[in-house]
């Protein structure tokens, strides 16, 4: 089955024209993430100018919180690490990081969320998990400020997220979940501490996520979902173990979840599409080497041509 690239680009173009739909207003809490997903989709499909650059940047800056230096999901909402990272990713993709209102204030926003045990909370209310640790680390990477936080106990915290089965929990001691592979493995890779985990056990647990359909699931006995084509496969890619799954079967599963009429990719074949599964389905196909897509970096989920500069700026050698 072929990749419906033109249809997916049409789907992205239509997203901003759906403001009369109830669904648009019900997803205000995901607006910044959604913009990153849409923009990254255009980069993966090698049409980075599809969305108006100034319109994108104007929205991002409208979500900047002057008092904290963080970014919110939409105007009028509280700042959070989830949205701060998406905002920084967007600015970096658009080569506009110099338009960040106050770099030092944004760095301090991230630093102040660092917890005594090494974790990071997502916002001032204190919820902590591996997603926010990863968000903080990539945010500091983009801001070229990794050395401004002592990550010694953070590495220990991340190491403790690995369970006896080889998978990773949202926090130390919690159930293994496929989505945490990207956050824990990616964060440790950035910090140069991947040797703290048992890579073979991790790869075994991750490769076991492939189902008879070819798709990957997030936990044992769960249905396969296209998004794990990123969350699980990225971990395998960083660990150099992509060959531990049947790549052709996974590719077919993702392609079968495309909507041939309006474009976009669903969580599984015959379901409704959305931009979340579209971008991570394409990112998974990119990791699988599917033709017609820009190469994606499994560590930061940005095109490899862009992440190369990011690593160079931070004087990192990530292979």
PDB file of C-alpha atoms in Angstrom:
ATOM      1  CA  UNK A   1       0.000   0.000   0.000  1.00  0.00           C
ATOM      2  CA  UNK A   2       1.292   3.456  -0.874  1.00  0.00           C
ATOM      3  CA  UNK A   3       1.768   6.486   1.351  1.00  0.00           C
ATOM      4  CA  UNK A   4      -0.975   9.043   0.592  1.00  0.00           C
ATOM      5  CA  UNK A   5       1.313  12.040   1.083  1.00  0.00           C
ATOM      6  CA  UNK A   6      -0.764  14.566  -0.858  1.00  0.00           C
ATOM      7  CA  UNK A   7      -3.913  13.556   1.009  1.00  0.00           C
ATOM      8  CA  UNK A   8      -2.166  13.999   4.344  1.00  0.00           C
ATOM      9  CA  UNK A   9      -1.005  17.475   3.346  1.00  0.00           C
ATOM     10  CA  UNK A  10      -4.578  18.350   2.380  1.00  0.00           C
ATOM     11  CA  UNK A  11      -5.724  17.068   5.761  1.00  0.00           C
ATOM     12  CA  UNK A  12      -3.257  19.347   7.568  1.00  0.00           C
ATOM     13  CA  UNK A  13      -4.374  22.333   5.469  1.00  0.00           C
ATOM     14  CA  UNK A  14      -7.983  21.739   6.499  1.00  0.00           C
ATOM     15  CA  UNK A  15      -7.252  21.623  10.233  1.00  0.00           C
ATOM     16  CA  UNK A  16      -7.205  25.395  10.641  1.00  0.00           C
ATOM     17  CA  UNK A  17     -10.496  25.712   8.754  1.00  0.00           C
ATOM     18  CA  UNK A  18     -12.465  23.670  11.273  1.00  0.00           C
ATOM     19  CA  UNK A  19     -13.109  26.346  13.891  1.00  0.00           C
ATOM     20  CA  UNK A  20     -16.856  25.900  13.529  1.00  0.00           C
ATOM     21  CA  UNK A  21     -16.559  22.294  14.718  1.00  0.00           C
ATOM     22  CA  UNK A  22     -17.260  21.512  18.367  1.00  0.00           C
ATOM     23  CA  UNK A  23     -14.183  19.291  18.418  1.00  0.00           C
ATOM     24  CA  UNK A  24     -11.990  22.337  17.753  1.00  0.00           C
ATOM     25  CA  UNK A  25     -13.188  24.065  20.904  1.00  0.00           C
ATOM     26  CA  UNK A  26     -13.031  20.904  22.993  1.00  0.00           C
ATOM     27  CA  UNK A  27      -9.303  20.554  22.249  1.00  0.00           C
ATOM     28  CA  UNK A  28      -8.093  23.959  23.395  1.00  0.00           C
ATOM     29  CA  UNK A  29      -5.957  22.196  26.027  1.00  0.00           C
ATOM     30  CA  UNK A  30      -4.014  20.532  23.177  1.00  0.00           C
ATOM     31  CA  UNK A  31      -3.712  23.503  20.830  1.00  0.00           C
ATOM     32  CA  UNK A  32       0.054  24.054  21.189  1.00  0.00           C
ATOM     33  CA  UNK A  33       0.802  20.327  20.944  1.00  0.00           C
ATOM     34  CA  UNK A  34      -1.511  20.065  17.939  1.00  0.00           C
ATOM     35  CA  UNK A  35       0.317  22.858  16.155  1.00  0.00           C
ATOM     36  CA  UNK A  36       3.632  21.071  16.701  1.00  0.00           C
ATOM     37  CA  UNK A  37       2.121  17.811  15.429  1.00  0.00           C
ATOM     38  CA  UNK A  38       0.762  19.546  12.324  1.00  0.00           C
ATOM     39  CA  UNK A  39       3.971  21.442  11.612  1.00  0.00           C
ATOM     40  CA  UNK A  40       6.138  18.376  12.138  1.00  0.00           C
ATOM     41  CA  UNK A  41       3.857  16.476   9.750  1.00  0.00           C
ATOM     42  CA  UNK A  42       4.608  19.024   7.018  1.00  0.00           C
ATOM     43  CA  UNK A  43       8.347  18.711   7.687  1.00  0.00           C
ATOM     44  CA  UNK A  44       8.221  14.914   7.548  1.00  0.00           C
ATOM     45  CA  UNK A  45       6.290  15.149   4.274  1.00  0.00           C
ATOM     46  CA  UNK A  46       8.937  17.625   3.048  1.00  0.00           C
ATOM     47  CA  UNK A  47       6.509  20.517   2.614  1.00  0.00           C
ATOM     48  CA  UNK A  48       7.622  22.744   5.519  1.00  0.00           C
ATOM     49  CA  UNK A  49       6.111  25.935   4.077  1.00  0.00           C
ATOM     50  CA  UNK A  50       2.570  24.585   3.918  1.00  0.00           C
ATOM     51  CA  UNK A  51       1.478  26.496   7.048  1.00  0.00           C
ATOM     52  CA  UNK A  52       1.980  30.262   7.230  1.00  0.00           C
ATOM     53  CA  UNK A  53       5.087  30.871   9.349  1.00  0.00           C
ATOM     54  CA  UNK A  54       4.059  34.218  10.817  1.00  0.00           C
ATOM     55  CA  UNK A  55       0.653  32.910  11.787  1.00  0.00           C
ATOM     56  CA  UNK A  56       2.311  30.031  13.611  1.00  0.00           C
ATOM     57  CA  UNK A  57       4.766  32.222  15.485  1.00  0.00           C
ATOM     58  CA  UNK A  58       2.091  34.771  16.408  1.00  0.00           C
ATOM     59  CA  UNK A  59       0.057  32.013  18.040  1.00  0.00           C
ATOM     60  CA  UNK A  60       3.052  30.592  19.915  1.00  0.00           C
ATOM     61  CA  UNK A  61       4.014  34.001  21.290  1.00  0.00           C
ATOM     62  CA  UNK A  62       0.404  34.698  22.301  1.00  0.00           C
ATOM     63  CA  UNK A  63       0.691  31.707  24.670  1.00  0.00           C
ATOM     64  CA  UNK A  64       3.831  32.980  26.380  1.00  0.00           C
ATOM     65  CA  UNK A  65       3.392  33.658  30.098  1.00  0.00           C
ATOM     66  CA  UNK A  66       5.229  36.850  31.004  1.00  0.00           C
ATOM     67  CA  UNK A  67       5.386  36.097  34.724  1.00  0.00           C
ATOM     68  CA  UNK A  68       6.915  32.610  34.499  1.00  0.00           C
ATOM     69  CA  UNK A  69       8.573  32.355  31.091  1.00  0.00           C
ATOM     70  CA  UNK A  70       6.631  29.193  30.219  1.00  0.00           C
ATOM     71  CA  UNK A  71       4.050  28.558  27.517  1.00  0.00           C
ATOM     72  CA  UNK A  72       0.436  27.445  27.750  1.00  0.00           C
ATOM     73  CA  UNK A  73      -1.628  25.224  25.460  1.00  0.00           C
ATOM     74  CA  UNK A  74      -3.763  28.163  24.342  1.00  0.00           C
ATOM     75  CA  UNK A  75      -4.203  31.789  25.258  1.00  0.00           C
ATOM     76  CA  UNK A  76      -5.539  32.284  28.755  1.00  0.00           C
ATOM     77  CA  UNK A  77      -4.440  28.889  30.093  1.00  0.00           C
ATOM     78  CA  UNK A  78      -1.711  28.073  32.634  1.00  0.00           C
ATOM     79  CA  UNK A  79       1.859  27.426  31.459  1.00  0.00           C
ATOM     80  CA  UNK A  80       3.103  23.828  31.518  1.00  0.00           C
ATOM     81  CA  UNK A  81       6.212  21.915  30.448  1.00  0.00           C
ATOM     82  CA  UNK A  82       4.214  19.921  27.876  1.00  0.00           C
ATOM     83  CA  UNK A  83       3.310  23.088  25.988  1.00  0.00           C
ATOM     84  CA  UNK A  84       6.591  24.846  26.633  1.00  0.00           C
ATOM     85  CA  UNK A  85       8.460  22.080  24.830  1.00  0.00           C
ATOM     86  CA  UNK A  86       6.010  22.143  21.905  1.00  0.00           C
ATOM     87  CA  UNK A  87       6.389  25.925  21.668  1.00  0.00           C
ATOM     88  CA  UNK A  88      10.188  25.632  21.633  1.00  0.00           C
ATOM     89  CA  UNK A  89      10.058  22.835  19.060  1.00  0.00           C
ATOM     90  CA  UNK A  90       7.887  24.989  16.814  1.00  0.00           C
ATOM     91  CA  UNK A  91      10.198  27.990  17.129  1.00  0.00           C
ATOM     92  CA  UNK A  92      13.214  25.779  16.435  1.00  0.00           C
ATOM     93  CA  UNK A  93      11.572  24.162  13.406  1.00  0.00           C
ATOM     94  CA  UNK A  94      10.769  27.619  12.059  1.00  0.00           C
ATOM     95  CA  UNK A  95      14.310  28.894  12.756  1.00  0.00           C
ATOM     96  CA  UNK A  96      12.780  31.550  15.008  1.00  0.00           C
ATOM     97  CA  UNK A  97      14.128  30.781  18.477  1.00  0.00           C
ATOM     98  CA  UNK A  98      15.511  34.323  18.551  1.00  0.00           C
ATOM     99  CA  UNK A  99      11.920  35.536  18.883  1.00  0.00           C
ATOM    100  CA  UNK A 100      11.574  33.894  22.264  1.00  0.00           C
ATOM    101  CA  UNK A 101      10.677  36.845  24.541  1.00  0.00           C
ATOM    102  CA  UNK A 102      13.098  36.024  27.367  1.00  0.00           C
ATOM    103  CA  UNK A 103      15.377  32.990  27.040  1.00  0.00           C
ATOM    104  CA  UNK A 104      16.660  33.193  30.624  1.00  0.00           C
ATOM    105  CA  UNK A 105      13.156  33.398  32.042  1.00  0.00           C
ATOM    106  CA  UNK A 106      12.120  30.299  30.073  1.00  0.00           C
ATOM    107  CA  UNK A 107      15.209  28.464  31.302  1.00  0.00           C
ATOM    108  CA  UNK A 108      14.312  29.413  34.873  1.00  0.00           C
ATOM    109  CA  UNK A 109      10.738  28.173  34.307  1.00  0.00           C
ATOM    110  CA  UNK A 110      12.156  24.738  33.540  1.00  0.00           C
ATOM    111  CA  UNK A 111      14.752  24.818  36.328  1.00  0.00           C
ATOM    112  CA  UNK A 112      12.191  25.701  38.985  1.00  0.00           C
ATOM    113  CA  UNK A 113      10.225  22.543  38.170  1.00  0.00           C
ATOM    114  CA  UNK A 114      13.192  20.318  39.040  1.00  0.00           C
ATOM    115  CA  UNK A 115      12.345  18.262  42.129  1.00  0.00           C
ATOM    116  CA  UNK A 116      14.700  17.202  44.954  1.00  0.00           C
ATOM    117  CA  UNK A 117      14.370  13.512  43.950  1.00  0.00           C
ATOM    118  CA  UNK A 118      15.505  14.281  40.385  1.00  0.00           C
ATOM    119  CA  UNK A 119      12.118  14.289  38.687  1.00  0.00           C
ATOM    120  CA  UNK A 120      10.418  17.284  37.108  1.00  0.00           C
ATOM    121  CA  UNK A 121       6.893  18.428  37.723  1.00  0.00           C
ATOM    122  CA  UNK A 122       4.886  19.606  34.736  1.00  0.00           C
ATOM    123  CA  UNK A 123       3.773  22.844  36.341  1.00  0.00           C
ATOM    124  CA  UNK A 124       3.470  24.644  39.672  1.00  0.00           C
ATOM    125  CA  UNK A 125       0.877  22.143  40.890  1.00  0.00           C
ATOM    126  CA  UNK A 126       3.497  19.445  41.300  1.00  0.00           C
ATOM    127  CA  UNK A 127       2.469  16.385  39.230  1.00  0.00           C
ATOM    128  CA  UNK A 128       5.624  14.464  38.290  1.00  0.00           C
ATOM    129  CA  UNK A 129       6.266  11.732  35.734  1.00  0.00           C
ATOM    130  CA  UNK A 130       8.747  10.669  33.062  1.00  0.00           C
ATOM    131  CA  UNK A 131       7.035  12.724  30.366  1.00  0.00           C
ATOM    132  CA  UNK A 132       7.853  15.937  32.194  1.00  0.00           C
ATOM    133  CA  UNK A 133      11.447  14.878  32.809  1.00  0.00           C
ATOM    134  CA  UNK A 134      11.856  14.364  29.074  1.00  0.00           C
ATOM    135  CA  UNK A 135      10.051  17.658  28.318  1.00  0.00           C
ATOM    136  CA  UNK A 136      12.454  19.497  30.610  1.00  0.00           C
ATOM    137  CA  UNK A 137      15.553  17.882  29.137  1.00  0.00           C
ATOM    138  CA  UNK A 138      14.627  18.543  25.506  1.00  0.00           C
ATOM    139  CA  UNK A 139      13.534  22.090  26.382  1.00  0.00           C
ATOM    140  CA  UNK A 140      16.937  22.766  27.943  1.00  0.00           C
ATOM    141  CA  UNK A 141      18.589  21.129  24.922  1.00  0.00           C
ATOM    142  CA  UNK A 142      16.793  23.517  22.561  1.00  0.00           C
ATOM    143  CA  UNK A 143      17.666  26.441  24.845  1.00  0.00           C
ATOM    144  CA  UNK A 144      21.307  25.303  24.902  1.00  0.00           C
ATOM    145  CA  UNK A 145      21.121  25.192  28.689  1.00  0.00           C
ATOM    146  CA  UNK A 146      21.568  21.538  29.684  1.00  0.00           C
ATOM    147  CA  UNK A 147      24.531  22.429  31.862  1.00  0.00           C
ATOM    148  CA  UNK A 148      22.416  24.762  34.004  1.00  0.00           C
ATOM    149  CA  UNK A 149      20.748  21.876  35.853  1.00  0.00           C
ATOM    150  CA  UNK A 150      22.553  19.121  37.784  1.00  0.00           C
ATOM    151  CA  UNK A 151      21.029  16.006  36.245  1.00  0.00           C
ATOM    152  CA  UNK A 152      22.825  13.463  38.452  1.00  0.00           C
ATOM    153  CA  UNK A 153      19.761  12.549  40.494  1.00  0.00           C
ATOM    154  CA  UNK A 154      17.561  12.895  37.397  1.00  0.00           C
ATOM    155  CA  UNK A 155      19.531  10.096  35.725  1.00  0.00           C
ATOM    156  CA  UNK A 156      19.022   7.942  38.816  1.00  0.00           C
ATOM    157  CA  UNK A 157      15.298   8.766  38.794  1.00  0.00           C
ATOM    158  CA  UNK A 158      15.044   7.721  35.142  1.00  0.00           C
ATOM    159  CA  UNK A 159      17.020   4.535  35.770  1.00  0.00           C
ATOM    160  CA  UNK A 160      14.544   3.600  38.491  1.00  0.00           C
ATOM    161  CA  UNK A 161      11.685   3.834  35.978  1.00  0.00           C
ATOM    162  CA  UNK A 162      12.883   0.587  34.374  1.00  0.00           C
ATOM    163  CA  UNK A 163      11.022  -2.433  35.730  1.00  0.00           C
ATOM    164  CA  UNK A 164      12.016  -6.080  36.120  1.00  0.00           C
ATOM    165  CA  UNK A 165      10.211  -6.875  32.841  1.00  0.00           C
ATOM    166  CA  UNK A 166      12.460  -4.444  30.962  1.00  0.00           C
ATOM    167  CA  UNK A 167       9.797  -1.800  30.297  1.00  0.00           C
ATOM    168  CA  UNK A 168       9.450   1.643  31.817  1.00  0.00           C
ATOM    169  CA  UNK A 169       6.829   3.202  34.068  1.00  0.00           C
ATOM    170  CA  UNK A 170       5.580   6.777  34.266  1.00  0.00           C
ATOM    171  CA  UNK A 171       7.420   6.915  37.594  1.00  0.00           C
ATOM    172  CA  UNK A 172       9.707   4.552  39.499  1.00  0.00           C
ATOM    173  CA  UNK A 173       7.704   1.502  40.560  1.00  0.00           C
ATOM    174  CA  UNK A 174       4.766   2.057  38.204  1.00  0.00           C
ATOM    175  CA  UNK A 175       3.522  -0.360  35.514  1.00  0.00           C
ATOM    176  CA  UNK A 176       5.519  -0.556  32.295  1.00  0.00           C
ATOM    177  CA  UNK A 177       3.979   1.412  29.449  1.00  0.00           C
ATOM    178  CA  UNK A 178       5.104   1.694  25.837  1.00  0.00           C
ATOM    179  CA  UNK A 179       4.897   5.483  25.739  1.00  0.00           C
ATOM    180  CA  UNK A 180       7.581   5.766  28.393  1.00  0.00           C
ATOM    181  CA  UNK A 181      10.227   4.142  26.194  1.00  0.00           C
ATOM    182  CA  UNK A 182      10.622   7.334  24.179  1.00  0.00           C
ATOM    183  CA  UNK A 183      10.810   9.529  27.279  1.00  0.00           C
ATOM    184  CA  UNK A 184      13.187   7.473  29.431  1.00  0.00           C
ATOM    185  CA  UNK A 185      15.426   6.115  26.677  1.00  0.00           C
ATOM    186  CA  UNK A 186      15.479   9.446  24.836  1.00  0.00           C
ATOM    187  CA  UNK A 187      16.242  11.468  27.962  1.00  0.00           C
ATOM    188  CA  UNK A 188      19.081   9.175  29.023  1.00  0.00           C
ATOM    189  CA  UNK A 189      20.482   9.239  25.492  1.00  0.00           C
ATOM    190  CA  UNK A 190      20.583  13.046  25.520  1.00  0.00           C
ATOM    191  CA  UNK A 191      22.275  13.003  28.926  1.00  0.00           C
ATOM    192  CA  UNK A 192      24.821  10.398  27.817  1.00  0.00           C
ATOM    193  CA  UNK A 193      23.676   7.886  30.427  1.00  0.00           C
ATOM    194  CA  UNK A 194      21.992   5.168  28.365  1.00  0.00           C
ATOM    195  CA  UNK A 195      24.299   2.641  30.011  1.00  0.00           C
ATOM    196  CA  UNK A 196      22.276   2.992  33.243  1.00  0.00           C
ATOM    197  CA  UNK A 197      19.503   0.774  31.864  1.00  0.00           C
ATOM    198  CA  UNK A 198      19.446  -2.834  30.700  1.00  0.00           C
ATOM    199  CA  UNK A 199      19.135  -2.241  26.968  1.00  0.00           C
ATOM    200  CA  UNK A 200      18.556  -5.860  25.943  1.00  0.00           C
ATOM    201  CA  UNK A 201      15.765  -6.337  28.473  1.00  0.00           C
ATOM    202  CA  UNK A 202      14.215  -3.063  27.321  1.00  0.00           C
ATOM    203  CA  UNK A 203      14.414  -4.082  23.662  1.00  0.00           C
ATOM    204  CA  UNK A 204      12.874  -7.458  24.433  1.00  0.00           C
ATOM    205  CA  UNK A 205       9.889  -5.859  26.175  1.00  0.00           C
ATOM    206  CA  UNK A 206       9.492  -3.310  23.382  1.00  0.00           C
ATOM    207  CA  UNK A 207       9.702  -5.856  20.565  1.00  0.00           C
ATOM    208  CA  UNK A 208       7.107  -7.985  22.358  1.00  0.00           C
ATOM    209  CA  UNK A 209       4.649  -5.130  21.779  1.00  0.00           C
ATOM    210  CA  UNK A 210       4.167  -6.253  18.164  1.00  0.00           C
ATOM    211  CA  UNK A 211       0.822  -7.993  17.651  1.00  0.00           C
ATOM    212  CA  UNK A 212      -0.347 -10.424  14.966  1.00  0.00           C
ATOM    213  CA  UNK A 213      -1.685  -7.456  12.954  1.00  0.00           C
ATOM    214  CA  UNK A 214       1.811  -6.021  12.735  1.00  0.00           C
ATOM    215  CA  UNK A 215       0.910  -3.016  14.874  1.00  0.00           C
ATOM    216  CA  UNK A 216       2.449  -2.258  18.251  1.00  0.00           C
ATOM    217  CA  UNK A 217       0.579  -1.954  21.526  1.00  0.00           C
ATOM    218  CA  UNK A 218       1.466  -0.031  24.677  1.00  0.00           C
ATOM    219  CA  UNK A 219       1.022  -2.863  27.175  1.00  0.00           C
ATOM    220  CA  UNK A 220       0.511  -6.643  27.052  1.00  0.00           C
ATOM    221  CA  UNK A 221      -2.944  -7.770  25.897  1.00  0.00           C
ATOM    222  CA  UNK A 222      -3.915  -4.305  24.628  1.00  0.00           C
ATOM    223  CA  UNK A 223      -5.010  -3.447  21.084  1.00  0.00           C
ATOM    224  CA  UNK A 224      -2.361  -2.182  18.664  1.00  0.00           C
ATOM    225  CA  UNK A 225      -2.308   1.566  18.090  1.00  0.00           C
ATOM    226  CA  UNK A 226      -0.516   3.546  15.372  1.00  0.00           C
ATOM    227  CA  UNK A 227       0.909   6.015  17.896  1.00  0.00           C
ATOM    228  CA  UNK A 228       3.093   3.253  19.373  1.00  0.00           C
ATOM    229  CA  UNK A 229       4.740   3.074  15.977  1.00  0.00           C
ATOM    230  CA  UNK A 230       6.529   6.079  17.425  1.00  0.00           C
ATOM    231  CA  UNK A 231       6.590   5.625  21.212  1.00  0.00           C
ATOM    232  CA  UNK A 232       7.820   2.012  21.061  1.00  0.00           C
ATOM    233  CA  UNK A 233       9.761   2.076  17.809  1.00  0.00           C
ATOM    234  CA  UNK A 234      11.727   5.195  18.761  1.00  0.00           C
ATOM    235  CA  UNK A 235      13.029   3.374  21.828  1.00  0.00           C
ATOM    236  CA  UNK A 236      14.089   0.432  19.682  1.00  0.00           C
ATOM    237  CA  UNK A 237      15.730   2.822  17.222  1.00  0.00           C
ATOM    238  CA  UNK A 238      17.775   4.553  19.918  1.00  0.00           C
ATOM    239  CA  UNK A 239      18.808   1.116  21.211  1.00  0.00           C
ATOM    240  CA  UNK A 240      19.675   0.025  17.640  1.00  0.00           C
ATOM    241  CA  UNK A 241      17.166  -2.825  17.812  1.00  0.00           C
ATOM    242  CA  UNK A 242      14.581  -1.927  15.139  1.00  0.00           C
ATOM    243  CA  UNK A 243      15.351  -5.263  13.457  1.00  0.00           C
ATOM    244  CA  UNK A 244      13.851  -7.036  16.455  1.00  0.00           C
ATOM    245  CA  UNK A 245      10.363  -6.485  14.987  1.00  0.00           C
ATOM    246  CA  UNK A 246       8.782  -7.288  11.626  1.00  0.00           C
ATOM    247  CA  UNK A 247       9.213  -3.921   9.931  1.00  0.00           C
ATOM    248  CA  UNK A 248       7.120  -4.738   6.865  1.00  0.00           C
ATOM    249  CA  UNK A 249       4.118  -5.837   8.944  1.00  0.00           C
ATOM    250  CA  UNK A 250       4.287  -2.651  11.019  1.00  0.00           C
ATOM    251  CA  UNK A 251       4.565  -0.516   7.890  1.00  0.00           C
ATOM    252  CA  UNK A 252       1.493  -2.197   6.429  1.00  0.00           C
ATOM    253  CA  UNK A 253      -0.467  -1.660   9.657  1.00  0.00           C
ATOM    254  CA  UNK A 254       0.255   2.087   9.600  1.00  0.00           C
ATOM    255  CA  UNK A 255      -0.549   2.465   5.903  1.00  0.00           C
ATOM    256  CA  UNK A 256      -3.844   0.605   6.321  1.00  0.00           C
ATOM    257  CA  UNK A 257      -4.885   3.194   8.921  1.00  0.00           C
ATOM    258  CA  UNK A 258      -4.783   6.020   6.329  1.00  0.00           C
ATOM    259  CA  UNK A 259      -8.017   7.657   5.203  1.00  0.00           C
ATOM    260  CA  UNK A 260      -7.920   7.497   1.376  1.00  0.00           C
ATOM    261  CA  UNK A 261     -10.592  10.174   1.009  1.00  0.00           C
ATOM    262  CA  UNK A 262      -9.707  13.043   3.345  1.00  0.00           C
ATOM    263  CA  UNK A 263      -6.196  12.041   4.399  1.00  0.00           C
ATOM    264  CA  UNK A 264      -4.814  11.610   7.879  1.00  0.00           C
ATOM    265  CA  UNK A 265      -4.024   8.471   9.864  1.00  0.00           C
ATOM    266  CA  UNK A 266      -6.155   6.829  12.560  1.00  0.00           C
ATOM    267  CA  UNK A 267      -5.163   4.825  15.633  1.00  0.00           C
ATOM    268  CA  UNK A 268      -5.979   1.660  13.703  1.00  0.00           C
ATOM    269  CA  UNK A 269      -7.566   0.768  10.353  1.00  0.00           C
ATOM    270  CA  UNK A 270     -11.189   1.905   9.799  1.00  0.00           C
ATOM    271  CA  UNK A 271     -11.199   4.380  12.714  1.00  0.00           C
ATOM    272  CA  UNK A 272     -11.410   8.183  12.559  1.00  0.00           C
ATOM    273  CA  UNK A 273      -8.176  10.034  11.791  1.00  0.00           C
ATOM    274  CA  UNK A 274      -6.576  12.763  13.904  1.00  0.00           C
ATOM    275  CA  UNK A 275      -3.384  14.815  13.738  1.00  0.00           C
ATOM    276  CA  UNK A 276      -1.824  12.998  16.742  1.00  0.00           C
ATOM    277  CA  UNK A 277      -1.873   9.625  15.027  1.00  0.00           C
ATOM    278  CA  UNK A 278      -1.029  11.201  11.673  1.00  0.00           C
ATOM    279  CA  UNK A 279       2.275  12.688  12.818  1.00  0.00           C
ATOM    280  CA  UNK A 280       3.338   9.672  14.859  1.00  0.00           C
ATOM    281  CA  UNK A 281       2.290   7.264  12.145  1.00  0.00           C
ATOM    282  CA  UNK A 282       4.453   9.180   9.679  1.00  0.00           C
ATOM    283  CA  UNK A 283       7.296   9.367  12.193  1.00  0.00           C
ATOM    284  CA  UNK A 284       7.085   5.599  12.600  1.00  0.00           C
ATOM    285  CA  UNK A 285       7.193   5.100   8.840  1.00  0.00           C
ATOM    286  CA  UNK A 286      10.210   7.402   8.697  1.00  0.00           C
ATOM    287  CA  UNK A 287      12.011   5.268  11.294  1.00  0.00           C
ATOM    288  CA  UNK A 288      11.200   2.265   9.112  1.00  0.00           C
ATOM    289  CA  UNK A 289      12.855   3.974   6.151  1.00  0.00           C
ATOM    290  CA  UNK A 290       9.685   4.455   4.108  1.00  0.00           C
ATOM    291  CA  UNK A 291      10.397   6.400   0.902  1.00  0.00           C
ATOM    292  CA  UNK A 292       9.134   9.948   0.449  1.00  0.00           C
ATOM    293  CA  UNK A 293       9.590  11.005   4.064  1.00  0.00           C
ATOM    294  CA  UNK A 294      12.256  13.113   5.722  1.00  0.00           C
ATOM    295  CA  UNK A 295      14.421  11.145   8.140  1.00  0.00           C
ATOM    296  CA  UNK A 296      13.193  11.636  11.698  1.00  0.00           C
ATOM    297  CA  UNK A 297      15.457  11.691  14.741  1.00  0.00           C
ATOM    298  CA  UNK A 298      14.236   9.047  17.236  1.00  0.00           C
ATOM    299  CA  UNK A 299      15.651  10.979  20.187  1.00  0.00           C
ATOM    300  CA  UNK A 300      13.843  14.317  19.739  1.00  0.00           C
ATOM    301  CA  UNK A 301      11.141  13.659  17.102  1.00  0.00           C
ATOM    302  CA  UNK A 302      12.406  16.365  14.788  1.00  0.00           C
ATOM    303  CA  UNK A 303      13.795  15.938  11.267  1.00  0.00           C
ATOM    304  CA  UNK A 304      17.371  14.664  11.514  1.00  0.00           C
ATOM    305  CA  UNK A 305      18.586  17.524   9.330  1.00  0.00           C
ATOM    306  CA  UNK A 306      17.367  19.937  12.017  1.00  0.00           C
ATOM    307  CA  UNK A 307      18.368  17.937  15.085  1.00  0.00           C
ATOM    308  CA  UNK A 308      21.941  17.764  13.766  1.00  0.00           C
ATOM    309  CA  UNK A 309      22.285  21.508  14.318  1.00  0.00           C
ATOM    310  CA  UNK A 310      20.691  21.154  17.739  1.00  0.00           C
ATOM    311  CA  UNK A 311      23.338  18.649  18.823  1.00  0.00           C
ATOM    312  CA  UNK A 312      26.130  20.711  17.292  1.00  0.00           C
ATOM    313  CA  UNK A 313      24.994  23.815  19.187  1.00  0.00           C
ATOM    314  CA  UNK A 314      25.081  21.815  22.426  1.00  0.00           C
ATOM    315  CA  UNK A 315      28.408  20.167  21.554  1.00  0.00           C
ATOM    316  CA  UNK A 316      26.830  16.717  21.785  1.00  0.00           C
ATOM    317  CA  UNK A 317      27.792  13.674  19.759  1.00  0.00           C
ATOM    318  CA  UNK A 318      24.749  11.387  19.641  1.00  0.00           C
ATOM    319  CA  UNK A 319      25.017   8.287  17.461  1.00  0.00           C
TER     320      UNK A 319
END
